[in-house]
CSV table of N, CA and C and ligand atoms in Angstrom, one decimal:
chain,number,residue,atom,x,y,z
A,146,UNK,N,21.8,-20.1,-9.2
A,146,UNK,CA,20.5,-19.5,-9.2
A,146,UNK,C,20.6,-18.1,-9.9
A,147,UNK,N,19.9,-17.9,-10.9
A,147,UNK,CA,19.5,-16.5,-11.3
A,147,UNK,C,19.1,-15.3,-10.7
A,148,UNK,N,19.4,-14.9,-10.6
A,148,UNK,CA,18.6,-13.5,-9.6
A,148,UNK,C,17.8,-12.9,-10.4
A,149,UNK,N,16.6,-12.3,-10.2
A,149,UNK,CA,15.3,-12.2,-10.0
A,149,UNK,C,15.5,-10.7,-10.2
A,150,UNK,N,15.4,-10.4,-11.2
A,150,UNK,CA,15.9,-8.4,-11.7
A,150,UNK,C,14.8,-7.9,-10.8
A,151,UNK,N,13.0,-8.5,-10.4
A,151,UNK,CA,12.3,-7.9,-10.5
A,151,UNK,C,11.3,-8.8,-8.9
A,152,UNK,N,12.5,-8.8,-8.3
A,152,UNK,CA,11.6,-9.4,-7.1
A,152,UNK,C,10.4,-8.7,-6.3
A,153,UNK,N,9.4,-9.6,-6.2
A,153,UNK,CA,8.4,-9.1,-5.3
A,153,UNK,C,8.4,-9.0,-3.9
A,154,UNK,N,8.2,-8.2,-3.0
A,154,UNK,CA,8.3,-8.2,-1.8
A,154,UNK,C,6.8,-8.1,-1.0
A,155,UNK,N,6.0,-8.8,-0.2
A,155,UNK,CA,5.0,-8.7,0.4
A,155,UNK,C,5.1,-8.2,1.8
A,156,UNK,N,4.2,-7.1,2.2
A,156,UNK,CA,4.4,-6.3,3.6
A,156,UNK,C,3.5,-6.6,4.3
A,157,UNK,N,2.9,-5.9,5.8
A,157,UNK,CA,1.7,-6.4,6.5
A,157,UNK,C,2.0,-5.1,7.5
A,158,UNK,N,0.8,-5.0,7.8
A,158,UNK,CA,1.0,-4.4,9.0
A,158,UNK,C,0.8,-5.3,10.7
A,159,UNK,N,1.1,-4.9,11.8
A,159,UNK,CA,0.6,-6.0,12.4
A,159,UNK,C,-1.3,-6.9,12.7
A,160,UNK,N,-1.5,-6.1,12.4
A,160,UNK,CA,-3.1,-6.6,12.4
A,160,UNK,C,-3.1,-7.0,11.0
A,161,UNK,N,-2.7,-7.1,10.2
A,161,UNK,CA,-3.1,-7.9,8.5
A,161,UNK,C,-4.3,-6.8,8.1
A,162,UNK,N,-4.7,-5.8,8.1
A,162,UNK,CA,-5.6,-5.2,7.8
A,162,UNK,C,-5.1,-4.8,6.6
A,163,UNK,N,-3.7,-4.4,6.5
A,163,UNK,CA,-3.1,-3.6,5.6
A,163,UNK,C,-1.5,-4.5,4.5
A,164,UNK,N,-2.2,-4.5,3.3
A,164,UNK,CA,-1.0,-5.6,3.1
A,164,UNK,C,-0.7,-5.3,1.6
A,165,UNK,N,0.6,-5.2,1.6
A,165,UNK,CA,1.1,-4.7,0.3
A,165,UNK,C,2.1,-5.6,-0.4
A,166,UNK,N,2.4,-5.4,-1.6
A,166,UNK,CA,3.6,-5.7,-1.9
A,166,UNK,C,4.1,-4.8,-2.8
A,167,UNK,N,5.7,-4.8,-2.8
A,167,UNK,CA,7.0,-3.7,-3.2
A,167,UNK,C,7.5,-4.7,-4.2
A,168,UNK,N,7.7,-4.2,-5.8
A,168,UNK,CA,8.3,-4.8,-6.7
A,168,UNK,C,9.5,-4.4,-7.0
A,169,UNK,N,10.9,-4.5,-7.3
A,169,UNK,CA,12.2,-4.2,-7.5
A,169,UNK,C,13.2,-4.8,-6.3
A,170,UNK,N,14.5,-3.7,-6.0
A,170,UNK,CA,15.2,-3.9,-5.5
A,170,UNK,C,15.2,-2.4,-4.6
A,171,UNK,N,15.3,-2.6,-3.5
A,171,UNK,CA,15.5,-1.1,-2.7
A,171,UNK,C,16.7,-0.1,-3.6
A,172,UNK,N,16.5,1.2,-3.7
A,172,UNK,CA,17.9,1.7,-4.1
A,172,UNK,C,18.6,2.0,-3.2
A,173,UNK,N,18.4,2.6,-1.7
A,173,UNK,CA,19.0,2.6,-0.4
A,173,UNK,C,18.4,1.7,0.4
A,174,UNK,N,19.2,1.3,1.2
A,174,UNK,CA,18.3,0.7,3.0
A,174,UNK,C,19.3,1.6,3.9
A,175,UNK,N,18.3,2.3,4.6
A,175,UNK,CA,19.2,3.2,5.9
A,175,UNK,C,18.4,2.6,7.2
A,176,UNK,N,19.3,3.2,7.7
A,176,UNK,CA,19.0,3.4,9.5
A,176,UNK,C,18.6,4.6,9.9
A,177,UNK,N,17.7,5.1,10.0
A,177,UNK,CA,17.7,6.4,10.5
A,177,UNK,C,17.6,6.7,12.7
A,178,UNK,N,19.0,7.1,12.9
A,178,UNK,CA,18.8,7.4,14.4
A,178,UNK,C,18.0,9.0,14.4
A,179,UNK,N,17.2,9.5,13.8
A,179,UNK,CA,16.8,10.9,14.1
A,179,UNK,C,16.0,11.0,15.6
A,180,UNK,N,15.9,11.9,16.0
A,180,UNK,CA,14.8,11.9,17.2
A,180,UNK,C,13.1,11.3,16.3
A,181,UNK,N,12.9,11.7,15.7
A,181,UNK,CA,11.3,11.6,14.8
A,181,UNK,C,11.4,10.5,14.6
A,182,UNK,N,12.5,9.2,13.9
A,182,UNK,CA,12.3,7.9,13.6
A,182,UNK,C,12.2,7.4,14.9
A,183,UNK,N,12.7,7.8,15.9
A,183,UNK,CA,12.9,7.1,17.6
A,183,UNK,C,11.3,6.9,18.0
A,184,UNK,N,10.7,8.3,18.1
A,184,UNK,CA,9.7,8.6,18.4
A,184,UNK,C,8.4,7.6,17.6
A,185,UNK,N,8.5,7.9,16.1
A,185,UNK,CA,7.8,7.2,15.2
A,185,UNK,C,7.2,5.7,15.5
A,186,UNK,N,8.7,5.2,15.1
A,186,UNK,CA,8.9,3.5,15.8
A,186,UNK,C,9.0,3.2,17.1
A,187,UNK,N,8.9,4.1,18.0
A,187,UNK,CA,8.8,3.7,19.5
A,187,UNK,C,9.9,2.7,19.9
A,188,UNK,N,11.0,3.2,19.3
A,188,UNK,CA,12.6,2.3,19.1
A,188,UNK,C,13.6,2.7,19.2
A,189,UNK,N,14.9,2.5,19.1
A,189,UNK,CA,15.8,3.3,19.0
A,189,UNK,C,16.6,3.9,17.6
A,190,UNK,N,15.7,3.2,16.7
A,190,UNK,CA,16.2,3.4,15.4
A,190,UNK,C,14.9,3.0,14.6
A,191,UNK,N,15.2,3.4,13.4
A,191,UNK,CA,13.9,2.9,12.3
A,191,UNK,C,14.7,3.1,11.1
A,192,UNK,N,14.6,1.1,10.2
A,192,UNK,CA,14.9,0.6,9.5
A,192,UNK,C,14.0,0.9,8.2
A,193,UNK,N,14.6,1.3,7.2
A,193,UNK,CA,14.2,1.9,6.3
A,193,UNK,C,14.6,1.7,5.2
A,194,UNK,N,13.6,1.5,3.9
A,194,UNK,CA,13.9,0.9,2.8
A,194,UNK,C,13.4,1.9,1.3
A,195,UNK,N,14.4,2.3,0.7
A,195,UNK,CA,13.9,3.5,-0.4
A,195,UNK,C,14.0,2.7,-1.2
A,196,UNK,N,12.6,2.8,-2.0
A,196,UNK,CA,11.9,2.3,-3.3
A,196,UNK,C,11.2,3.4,-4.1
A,197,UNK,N,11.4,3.4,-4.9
A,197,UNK,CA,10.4,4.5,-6.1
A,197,UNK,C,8.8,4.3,-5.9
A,198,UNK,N,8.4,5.4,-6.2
A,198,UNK,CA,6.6,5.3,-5.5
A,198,UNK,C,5.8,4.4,-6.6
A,199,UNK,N,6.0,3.9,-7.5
A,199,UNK,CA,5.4,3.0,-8.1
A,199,UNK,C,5.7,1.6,-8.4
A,200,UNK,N,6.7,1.3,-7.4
A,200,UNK,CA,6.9,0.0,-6.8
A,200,UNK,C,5.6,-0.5,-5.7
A,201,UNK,N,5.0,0.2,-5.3
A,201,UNK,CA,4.2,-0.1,-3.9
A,201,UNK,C,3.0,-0.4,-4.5
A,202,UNK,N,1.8,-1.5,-4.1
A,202,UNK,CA,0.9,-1.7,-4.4
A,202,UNK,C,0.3,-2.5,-3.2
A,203,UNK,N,-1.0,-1.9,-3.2
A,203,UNK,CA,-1.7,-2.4,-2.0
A,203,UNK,C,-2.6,-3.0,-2.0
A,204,UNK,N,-3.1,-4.3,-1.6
A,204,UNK,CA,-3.8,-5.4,-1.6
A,204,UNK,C,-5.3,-5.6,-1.0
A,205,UNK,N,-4.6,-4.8,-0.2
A,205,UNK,CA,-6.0,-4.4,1.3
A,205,UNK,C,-5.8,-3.4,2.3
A,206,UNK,N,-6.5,-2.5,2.9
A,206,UNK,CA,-6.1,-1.9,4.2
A,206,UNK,C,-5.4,-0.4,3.6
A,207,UNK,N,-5.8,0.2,2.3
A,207,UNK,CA,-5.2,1.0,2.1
A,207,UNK,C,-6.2,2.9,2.8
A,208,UNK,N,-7.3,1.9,3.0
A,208,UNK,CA,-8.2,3.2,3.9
A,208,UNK,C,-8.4,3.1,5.2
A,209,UNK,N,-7.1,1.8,5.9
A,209,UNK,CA,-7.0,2.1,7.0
A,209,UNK,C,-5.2,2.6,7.3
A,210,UNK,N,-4.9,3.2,6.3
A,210,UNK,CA,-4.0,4.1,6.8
A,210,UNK,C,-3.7,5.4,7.2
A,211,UNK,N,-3.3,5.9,7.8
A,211,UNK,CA,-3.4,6.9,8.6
A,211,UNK,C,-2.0,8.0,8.4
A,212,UNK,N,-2.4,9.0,7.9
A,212,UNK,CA,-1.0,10.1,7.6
A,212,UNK,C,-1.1,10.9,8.4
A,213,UNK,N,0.9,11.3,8.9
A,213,UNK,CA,1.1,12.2,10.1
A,213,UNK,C,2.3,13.1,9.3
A,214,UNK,N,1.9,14.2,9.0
A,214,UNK,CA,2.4,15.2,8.6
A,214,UNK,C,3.4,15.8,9.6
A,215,UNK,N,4.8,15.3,9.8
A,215,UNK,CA,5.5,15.4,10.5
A,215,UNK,C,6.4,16.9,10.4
A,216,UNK,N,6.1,17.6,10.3
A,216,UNK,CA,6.7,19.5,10.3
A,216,UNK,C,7.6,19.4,11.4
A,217,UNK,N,7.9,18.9,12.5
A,217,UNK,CA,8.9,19.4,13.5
A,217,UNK,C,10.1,18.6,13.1
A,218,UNK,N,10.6,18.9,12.0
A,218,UNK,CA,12.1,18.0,11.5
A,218,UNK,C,13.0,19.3,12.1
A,219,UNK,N,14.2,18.8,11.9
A,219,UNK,CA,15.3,19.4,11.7
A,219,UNK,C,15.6,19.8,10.7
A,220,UNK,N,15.5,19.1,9.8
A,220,UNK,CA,15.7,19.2,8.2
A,220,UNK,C,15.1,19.9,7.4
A,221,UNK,N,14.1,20.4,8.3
A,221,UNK,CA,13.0,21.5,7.3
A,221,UNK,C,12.4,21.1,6.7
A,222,UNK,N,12.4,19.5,6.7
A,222,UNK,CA,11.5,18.9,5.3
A,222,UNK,C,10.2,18.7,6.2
A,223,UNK,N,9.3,17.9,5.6
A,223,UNK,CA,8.0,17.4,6.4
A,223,UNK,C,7.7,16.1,5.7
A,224,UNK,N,8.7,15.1,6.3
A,224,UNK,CA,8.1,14.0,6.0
A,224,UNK,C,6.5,13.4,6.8
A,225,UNK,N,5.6,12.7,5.7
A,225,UNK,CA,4.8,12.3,5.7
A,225,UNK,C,4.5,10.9,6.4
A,226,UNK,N,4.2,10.5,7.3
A,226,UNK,CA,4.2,9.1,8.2
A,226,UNK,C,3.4,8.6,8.6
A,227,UNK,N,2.8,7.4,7.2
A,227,UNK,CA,1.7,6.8,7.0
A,227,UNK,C,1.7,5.4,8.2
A,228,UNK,N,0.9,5.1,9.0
A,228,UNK,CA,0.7,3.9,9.9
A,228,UNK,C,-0.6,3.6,9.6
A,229,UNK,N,-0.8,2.4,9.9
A,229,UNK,CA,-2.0,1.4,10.1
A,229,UNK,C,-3.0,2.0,11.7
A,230,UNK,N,-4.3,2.3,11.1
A,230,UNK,CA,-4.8,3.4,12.1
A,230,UNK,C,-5.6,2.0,13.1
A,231,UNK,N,-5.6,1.2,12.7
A,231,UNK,CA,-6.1,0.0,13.7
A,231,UNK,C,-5.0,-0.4,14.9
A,232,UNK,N,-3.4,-0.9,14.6
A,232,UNK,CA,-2.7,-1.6,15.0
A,232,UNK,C,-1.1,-0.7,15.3
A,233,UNK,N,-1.3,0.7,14.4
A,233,UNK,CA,-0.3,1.6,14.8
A,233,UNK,C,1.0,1.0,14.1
A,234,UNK,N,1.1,0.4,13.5
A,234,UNK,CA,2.5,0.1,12.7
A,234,UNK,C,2.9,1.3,11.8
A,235,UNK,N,4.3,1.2,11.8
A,235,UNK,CA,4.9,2.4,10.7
A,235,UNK,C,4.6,1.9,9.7
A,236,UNK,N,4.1,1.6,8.8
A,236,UNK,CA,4.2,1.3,7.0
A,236,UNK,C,5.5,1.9,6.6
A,237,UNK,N,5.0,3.3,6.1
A,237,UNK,CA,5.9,4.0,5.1
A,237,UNK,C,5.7,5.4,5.5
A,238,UNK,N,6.6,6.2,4.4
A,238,UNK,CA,6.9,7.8,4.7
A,238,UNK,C,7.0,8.1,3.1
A,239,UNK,N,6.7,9.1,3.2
A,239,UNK,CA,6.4,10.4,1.7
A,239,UNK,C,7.5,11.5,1.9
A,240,UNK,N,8.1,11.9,1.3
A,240,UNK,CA,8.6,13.5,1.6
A,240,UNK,C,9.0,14.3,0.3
A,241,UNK,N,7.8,15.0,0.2
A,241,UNK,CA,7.7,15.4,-1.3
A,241,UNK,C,8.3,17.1,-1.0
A,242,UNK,N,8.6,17.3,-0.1
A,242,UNK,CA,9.6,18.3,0.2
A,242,UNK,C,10.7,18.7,0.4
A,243,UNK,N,11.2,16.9,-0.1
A,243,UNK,CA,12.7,16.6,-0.2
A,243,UNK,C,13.7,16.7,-2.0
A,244,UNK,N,13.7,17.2,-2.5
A,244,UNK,CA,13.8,16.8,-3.9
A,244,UNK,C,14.8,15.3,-4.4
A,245,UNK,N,15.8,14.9,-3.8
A,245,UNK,CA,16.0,13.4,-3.6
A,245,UNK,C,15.0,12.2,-3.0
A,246,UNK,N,14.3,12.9,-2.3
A,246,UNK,CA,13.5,11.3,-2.0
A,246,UNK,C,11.7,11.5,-2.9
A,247,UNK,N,11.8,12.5,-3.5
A,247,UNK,CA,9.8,13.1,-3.5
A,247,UNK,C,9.3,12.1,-4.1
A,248,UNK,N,10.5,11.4,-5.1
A,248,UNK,CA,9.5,10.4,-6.0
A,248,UNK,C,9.6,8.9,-5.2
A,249,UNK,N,10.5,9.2,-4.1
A,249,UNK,CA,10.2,7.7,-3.9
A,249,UNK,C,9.4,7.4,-2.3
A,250,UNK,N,9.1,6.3,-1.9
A,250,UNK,CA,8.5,5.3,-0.9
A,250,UNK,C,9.7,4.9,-0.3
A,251,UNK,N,9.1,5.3,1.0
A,251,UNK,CA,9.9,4.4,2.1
A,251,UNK,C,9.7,3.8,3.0
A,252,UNK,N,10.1,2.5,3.0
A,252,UNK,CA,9.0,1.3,3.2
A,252,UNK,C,10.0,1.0,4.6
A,253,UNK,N,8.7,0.6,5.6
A,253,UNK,CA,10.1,0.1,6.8
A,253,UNK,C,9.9,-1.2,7.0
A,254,UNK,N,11.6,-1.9,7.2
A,254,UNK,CA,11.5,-2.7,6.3
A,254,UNK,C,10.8,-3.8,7.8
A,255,UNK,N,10.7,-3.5,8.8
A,255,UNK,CA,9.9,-4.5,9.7
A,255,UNK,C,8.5,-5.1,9.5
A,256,UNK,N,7.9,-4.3,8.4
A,256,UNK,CA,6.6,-4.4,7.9
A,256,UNK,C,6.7,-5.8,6.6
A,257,UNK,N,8.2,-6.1,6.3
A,257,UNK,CA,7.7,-6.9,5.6
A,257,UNK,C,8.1,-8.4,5.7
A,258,UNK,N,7.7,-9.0,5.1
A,258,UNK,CA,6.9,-10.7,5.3
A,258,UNK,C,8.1,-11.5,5.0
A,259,UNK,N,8.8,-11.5,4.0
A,259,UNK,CA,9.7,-12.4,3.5
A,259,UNK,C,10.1,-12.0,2.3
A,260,UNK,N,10.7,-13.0,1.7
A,260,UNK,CA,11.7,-12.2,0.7
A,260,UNK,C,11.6,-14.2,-0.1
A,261,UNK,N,10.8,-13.8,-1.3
A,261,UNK,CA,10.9,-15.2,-2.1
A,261,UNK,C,12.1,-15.5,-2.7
A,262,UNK,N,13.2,-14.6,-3.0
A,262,UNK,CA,14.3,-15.2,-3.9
A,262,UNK,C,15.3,-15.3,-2.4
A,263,UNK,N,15.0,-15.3,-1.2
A,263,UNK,CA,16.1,-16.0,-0.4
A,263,UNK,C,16.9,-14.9,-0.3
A,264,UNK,N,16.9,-13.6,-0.7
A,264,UNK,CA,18.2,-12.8,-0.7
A,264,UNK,C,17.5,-11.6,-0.3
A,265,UNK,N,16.5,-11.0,0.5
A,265,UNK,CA,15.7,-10.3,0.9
A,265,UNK,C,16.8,-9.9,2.1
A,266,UNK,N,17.3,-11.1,3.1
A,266,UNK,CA,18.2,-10.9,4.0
A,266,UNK,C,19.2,-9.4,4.1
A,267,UNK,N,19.7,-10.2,2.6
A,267,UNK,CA,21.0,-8.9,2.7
A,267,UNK,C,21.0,-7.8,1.7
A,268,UNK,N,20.0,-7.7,0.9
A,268,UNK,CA,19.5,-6.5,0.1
A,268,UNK,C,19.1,-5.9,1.2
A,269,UNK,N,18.1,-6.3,2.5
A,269,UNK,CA,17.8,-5.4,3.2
A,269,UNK,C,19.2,-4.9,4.7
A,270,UNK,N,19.8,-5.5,4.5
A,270,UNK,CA,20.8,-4.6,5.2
A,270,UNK,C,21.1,-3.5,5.2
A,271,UNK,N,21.3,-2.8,6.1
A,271,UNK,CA,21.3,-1.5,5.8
A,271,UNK,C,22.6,-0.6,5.1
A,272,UNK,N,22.8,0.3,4.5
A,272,UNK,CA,24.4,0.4,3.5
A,272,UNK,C,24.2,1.5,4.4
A,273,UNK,N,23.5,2.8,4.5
A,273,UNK,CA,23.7,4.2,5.5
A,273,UNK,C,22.9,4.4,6.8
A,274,UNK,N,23.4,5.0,7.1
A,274,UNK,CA,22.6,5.2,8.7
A,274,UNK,C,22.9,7.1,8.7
A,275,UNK,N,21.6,7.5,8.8
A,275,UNK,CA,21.6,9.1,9.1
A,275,UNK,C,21.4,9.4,10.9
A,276,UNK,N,22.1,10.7,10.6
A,276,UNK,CA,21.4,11.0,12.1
A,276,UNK,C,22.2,10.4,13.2
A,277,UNK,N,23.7,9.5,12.8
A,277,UNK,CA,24.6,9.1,13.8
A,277,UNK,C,24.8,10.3,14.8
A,278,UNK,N,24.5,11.5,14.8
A,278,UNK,CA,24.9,12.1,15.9
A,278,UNK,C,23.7,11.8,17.3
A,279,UNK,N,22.9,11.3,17.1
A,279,UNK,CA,21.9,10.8,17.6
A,279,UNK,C,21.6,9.8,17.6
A,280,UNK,N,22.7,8.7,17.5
A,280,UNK,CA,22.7,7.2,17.6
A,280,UNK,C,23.1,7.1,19.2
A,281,UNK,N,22.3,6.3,19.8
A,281,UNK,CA,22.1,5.3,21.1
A,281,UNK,C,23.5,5.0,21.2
A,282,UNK,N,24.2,5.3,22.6
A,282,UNK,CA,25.6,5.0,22.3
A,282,UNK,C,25.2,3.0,22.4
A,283,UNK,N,24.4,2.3,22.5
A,283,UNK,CA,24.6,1.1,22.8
A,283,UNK,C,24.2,0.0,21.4
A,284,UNK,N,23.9,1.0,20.7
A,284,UNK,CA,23.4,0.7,19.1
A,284,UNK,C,24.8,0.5,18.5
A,285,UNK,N,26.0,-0.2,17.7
A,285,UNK,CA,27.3,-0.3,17.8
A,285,UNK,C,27.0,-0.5,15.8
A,286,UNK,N,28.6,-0.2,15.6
A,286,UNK,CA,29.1,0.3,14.4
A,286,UNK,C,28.7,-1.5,13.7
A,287,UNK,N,27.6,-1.3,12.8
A,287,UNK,CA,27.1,-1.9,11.9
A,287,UNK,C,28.0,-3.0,11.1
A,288,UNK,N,29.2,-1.9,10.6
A,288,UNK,CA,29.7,-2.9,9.5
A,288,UNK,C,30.2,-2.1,8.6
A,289,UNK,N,29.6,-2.5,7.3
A,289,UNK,CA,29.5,-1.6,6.4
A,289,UNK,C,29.2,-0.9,5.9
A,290,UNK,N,28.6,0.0,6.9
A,290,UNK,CA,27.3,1.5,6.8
A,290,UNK,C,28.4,2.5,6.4
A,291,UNK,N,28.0,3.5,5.8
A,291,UNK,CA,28.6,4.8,5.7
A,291,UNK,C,27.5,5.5,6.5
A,292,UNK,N,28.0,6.4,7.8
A,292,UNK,CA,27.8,7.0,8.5
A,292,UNK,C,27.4,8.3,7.8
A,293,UNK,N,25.9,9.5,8.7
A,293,UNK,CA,26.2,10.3,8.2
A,293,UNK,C,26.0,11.6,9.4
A,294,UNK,N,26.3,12.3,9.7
A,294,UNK,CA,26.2,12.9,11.1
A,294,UNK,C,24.6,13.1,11.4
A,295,UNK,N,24.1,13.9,10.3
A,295,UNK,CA,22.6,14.4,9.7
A,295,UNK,C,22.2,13.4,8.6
A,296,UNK,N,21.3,14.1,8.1
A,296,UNK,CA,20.8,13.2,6.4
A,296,UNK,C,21.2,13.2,5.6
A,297,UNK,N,22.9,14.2,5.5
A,297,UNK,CA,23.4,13.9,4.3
A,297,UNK,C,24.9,14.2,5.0
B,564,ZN,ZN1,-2.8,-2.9,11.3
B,565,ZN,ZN1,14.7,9.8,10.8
């Protein structure tokens, strides 16, 4: 089988209000253990997927999203933390205060639907995980993640 330079990915929020789809290949998938992703996703981690901001296009439900201008980082940055203001799902994050991430989208990847070339599986695995000094001791060593104490 050929691989698909240019796969489409479809997302949802949980109420379907809000429904997108992501064209390419992620350039990172992280784990973020931060306190703010804990908090965010109401989890012990939040799965995350970096795409360039013009990979994302939205289908429906893009005026029922809801942005949280998150200033209490560590990092000094203020990422941006777009949810579904019906159903409370994380979507995505902005952080144009980062100069590595400003131009891109980051999509979590529980929001999305499936993966048509079959290989969505392990593209979305995650390769880094930030914020291990604040990883759950019961959350266990992944695999093949490069660890990072903080965000970098
Ligand atoms: Zn929703
Ligand atoms: Zn985080």
């Amino acid at each position: 089988m050929t691989p698909n330079p240019q796969p489409t990915y479809k997302g949802s929020c949980l109420c379907k209000a809000i429904q997108y789809t992501i064209t390419g290949t992620p350039l990172t998938t992280v784990l973020c253990h931060c306190t703010n992703c804990k908090k965010s996703s109401g989890s012990s981690f939040q799965a995350n997927l970096f795409f360039k901001k013009d990979c994302l296009n939205f289908q429906s439900g893009q005026d029922k999203l809801s942005t949280y201008a998150d200033a209490a980082t560590d990092s000094g940055g203020i990422p941006h933390r777009s949810f579904c203001s019906v159903c409370g799902s994380n979507i995505l994050s902005t952080n144009d205060s980062h100069d590595l991430v400003k131009d891109l989208v980051i999509i979590t990847s529980g929001c999305l639907d499936g993966w048509p070339t079959g290989e969505g599986e392990k593209e979305f695995r995650p390769v880094q995980e930030y914020y291990c000094k604040r990883k759950v001791e019961w959350v266990r060593v992944l695999g093949e993640t490069k660890e990072f104490e903080g965000m970098t």
